[in-house]
PDB file of C-alpha atoms in Angstrom:
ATOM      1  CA  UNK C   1       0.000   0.000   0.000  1.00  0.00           C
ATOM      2  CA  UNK C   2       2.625   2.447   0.640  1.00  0.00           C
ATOM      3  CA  UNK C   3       4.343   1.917  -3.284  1.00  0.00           C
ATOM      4  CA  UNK C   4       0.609   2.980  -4.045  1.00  0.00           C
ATOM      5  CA  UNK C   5       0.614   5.874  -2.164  1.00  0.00           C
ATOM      6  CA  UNK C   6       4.303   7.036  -3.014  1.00  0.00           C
ATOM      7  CA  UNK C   7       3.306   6.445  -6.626  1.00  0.00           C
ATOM      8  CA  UNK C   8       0.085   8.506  -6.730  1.00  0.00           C
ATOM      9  CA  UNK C   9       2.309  11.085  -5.178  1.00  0.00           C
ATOM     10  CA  UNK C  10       4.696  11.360  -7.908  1.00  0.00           C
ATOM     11  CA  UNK C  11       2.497  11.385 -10.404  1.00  0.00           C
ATOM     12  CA  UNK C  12       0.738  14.231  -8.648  1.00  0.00           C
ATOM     13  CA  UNK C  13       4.335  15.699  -8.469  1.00  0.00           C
ATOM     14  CA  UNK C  14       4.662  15.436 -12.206  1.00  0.00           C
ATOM     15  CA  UNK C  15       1.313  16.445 -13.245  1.00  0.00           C
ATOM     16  CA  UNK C  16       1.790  19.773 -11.066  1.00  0.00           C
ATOM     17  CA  UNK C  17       5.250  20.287 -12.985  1.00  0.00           C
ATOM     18  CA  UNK C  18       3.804  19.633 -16.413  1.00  0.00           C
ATOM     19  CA  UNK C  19       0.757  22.078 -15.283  1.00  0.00           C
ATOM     20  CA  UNK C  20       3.499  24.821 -14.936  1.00  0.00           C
ATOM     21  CA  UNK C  21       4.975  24.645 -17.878  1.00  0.00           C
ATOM     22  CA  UNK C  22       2.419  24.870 -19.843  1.00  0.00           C
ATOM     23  CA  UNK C  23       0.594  27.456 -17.649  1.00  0.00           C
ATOM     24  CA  UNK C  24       4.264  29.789 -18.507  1.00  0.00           C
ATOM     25  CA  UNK C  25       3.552  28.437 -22.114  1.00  0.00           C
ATOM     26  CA  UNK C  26       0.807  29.445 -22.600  1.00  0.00           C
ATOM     27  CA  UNK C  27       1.057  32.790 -20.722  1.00  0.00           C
ATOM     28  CA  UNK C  28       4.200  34.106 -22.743  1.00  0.00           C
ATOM     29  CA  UNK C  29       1.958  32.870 -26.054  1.00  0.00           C
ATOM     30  CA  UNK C  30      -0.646  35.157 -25.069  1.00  0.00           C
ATOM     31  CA  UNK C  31       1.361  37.619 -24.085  1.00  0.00           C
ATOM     32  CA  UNK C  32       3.174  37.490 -27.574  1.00  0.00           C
ATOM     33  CA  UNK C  33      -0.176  38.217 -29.201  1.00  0.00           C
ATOM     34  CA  UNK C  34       1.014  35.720 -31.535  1.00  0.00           C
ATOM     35  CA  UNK C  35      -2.103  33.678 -33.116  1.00  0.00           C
ATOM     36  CA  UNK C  36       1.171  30.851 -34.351  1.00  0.00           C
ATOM     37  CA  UNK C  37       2.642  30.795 -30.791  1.00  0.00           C
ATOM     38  CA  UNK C  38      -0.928  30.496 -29.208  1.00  0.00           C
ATOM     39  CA  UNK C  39      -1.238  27.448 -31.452  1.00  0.00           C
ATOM     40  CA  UNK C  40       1.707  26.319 -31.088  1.00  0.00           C
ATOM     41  CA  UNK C  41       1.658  26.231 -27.061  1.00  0.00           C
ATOM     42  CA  UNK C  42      -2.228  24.643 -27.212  1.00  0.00           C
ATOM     43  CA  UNK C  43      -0.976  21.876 -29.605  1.00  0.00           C
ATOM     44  CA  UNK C  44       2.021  21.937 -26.829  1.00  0.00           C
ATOM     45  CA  UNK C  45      -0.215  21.113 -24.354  1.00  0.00           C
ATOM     46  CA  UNK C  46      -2.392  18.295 -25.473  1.00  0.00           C
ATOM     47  CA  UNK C  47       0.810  15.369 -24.942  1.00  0.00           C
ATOM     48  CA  UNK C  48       1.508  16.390 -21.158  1.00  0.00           C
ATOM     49  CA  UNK C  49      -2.514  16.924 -20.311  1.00  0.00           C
ATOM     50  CA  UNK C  50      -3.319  13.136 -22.195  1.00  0.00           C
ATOM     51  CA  UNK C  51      -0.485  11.541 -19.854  1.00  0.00           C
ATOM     52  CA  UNK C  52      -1.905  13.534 -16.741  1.00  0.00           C
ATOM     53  CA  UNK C  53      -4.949  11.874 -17.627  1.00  0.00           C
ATOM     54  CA  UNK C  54      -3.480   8.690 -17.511  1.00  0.00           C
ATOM     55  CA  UNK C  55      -1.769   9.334 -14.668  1.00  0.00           C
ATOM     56  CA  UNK C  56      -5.241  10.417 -12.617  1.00  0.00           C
ATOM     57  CA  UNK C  57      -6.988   7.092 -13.956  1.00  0.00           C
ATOM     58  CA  UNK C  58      -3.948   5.300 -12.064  1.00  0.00           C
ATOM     59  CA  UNK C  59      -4.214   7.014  -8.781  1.00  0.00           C
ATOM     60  CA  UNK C  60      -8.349   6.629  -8.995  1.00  0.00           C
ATOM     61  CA  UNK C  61      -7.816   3.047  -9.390  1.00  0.00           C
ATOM     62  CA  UNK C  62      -5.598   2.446  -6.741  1.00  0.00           C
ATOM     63  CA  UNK C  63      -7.604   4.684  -4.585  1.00  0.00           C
ATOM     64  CA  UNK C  64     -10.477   3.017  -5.484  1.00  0.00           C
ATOM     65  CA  UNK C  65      -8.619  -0.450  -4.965  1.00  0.00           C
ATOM     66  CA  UNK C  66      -7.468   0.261  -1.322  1.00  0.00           C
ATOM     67  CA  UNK C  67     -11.468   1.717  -0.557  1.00  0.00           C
ATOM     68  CA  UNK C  68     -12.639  -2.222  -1.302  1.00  0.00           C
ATOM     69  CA  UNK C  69      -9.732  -3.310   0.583  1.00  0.00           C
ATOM     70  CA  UNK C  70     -10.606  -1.272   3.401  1.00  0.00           C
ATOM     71  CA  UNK C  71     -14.137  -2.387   3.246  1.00  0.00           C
ATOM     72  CA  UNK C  72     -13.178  -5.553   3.285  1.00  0.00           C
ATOM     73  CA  UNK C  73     -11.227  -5.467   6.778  1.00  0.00           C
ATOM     74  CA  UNK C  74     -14.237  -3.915   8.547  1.00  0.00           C
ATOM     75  CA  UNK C  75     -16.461  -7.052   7.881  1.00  0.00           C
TER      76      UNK C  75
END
């Protein structure tokens, strides 16, 4: 349970990091008043925000995982 636990908190870890970047990304696009960079930082953005995705359907399962678990040890 605790590798569950350390792992859902470095994905969280990297998901925060990724949310950063493209946050600064996507703030210096607009600030460029670009219309190419502002396209260029959304189509930036899709690859890290698809693997946050995945990384959230890990930690759900696992979270969802050790809630039967615990359910199980009450009965």
């Amino acid at each position: 349970m605790d590798d569950m636990m350390k792992q859902c908190r470095e994905h969280c870890s990297m998901a925060t990091k990724q949310m950063d970047e493209m946050m600064k990304k996507m703030t210096d696009a607009s600030a460029s008043n670009d219309p190419a960079k502002m396209r260029a930082a959304l189509d930036d953005a899709q690859k890290p925000l698809t693997e946050m995705k995945g990384q959230m359907e890990q930690c759900m399962s696992m979270m969802d995982m050790m809630q039967k678990m615990g359910g199980m040890m009450k009965k």
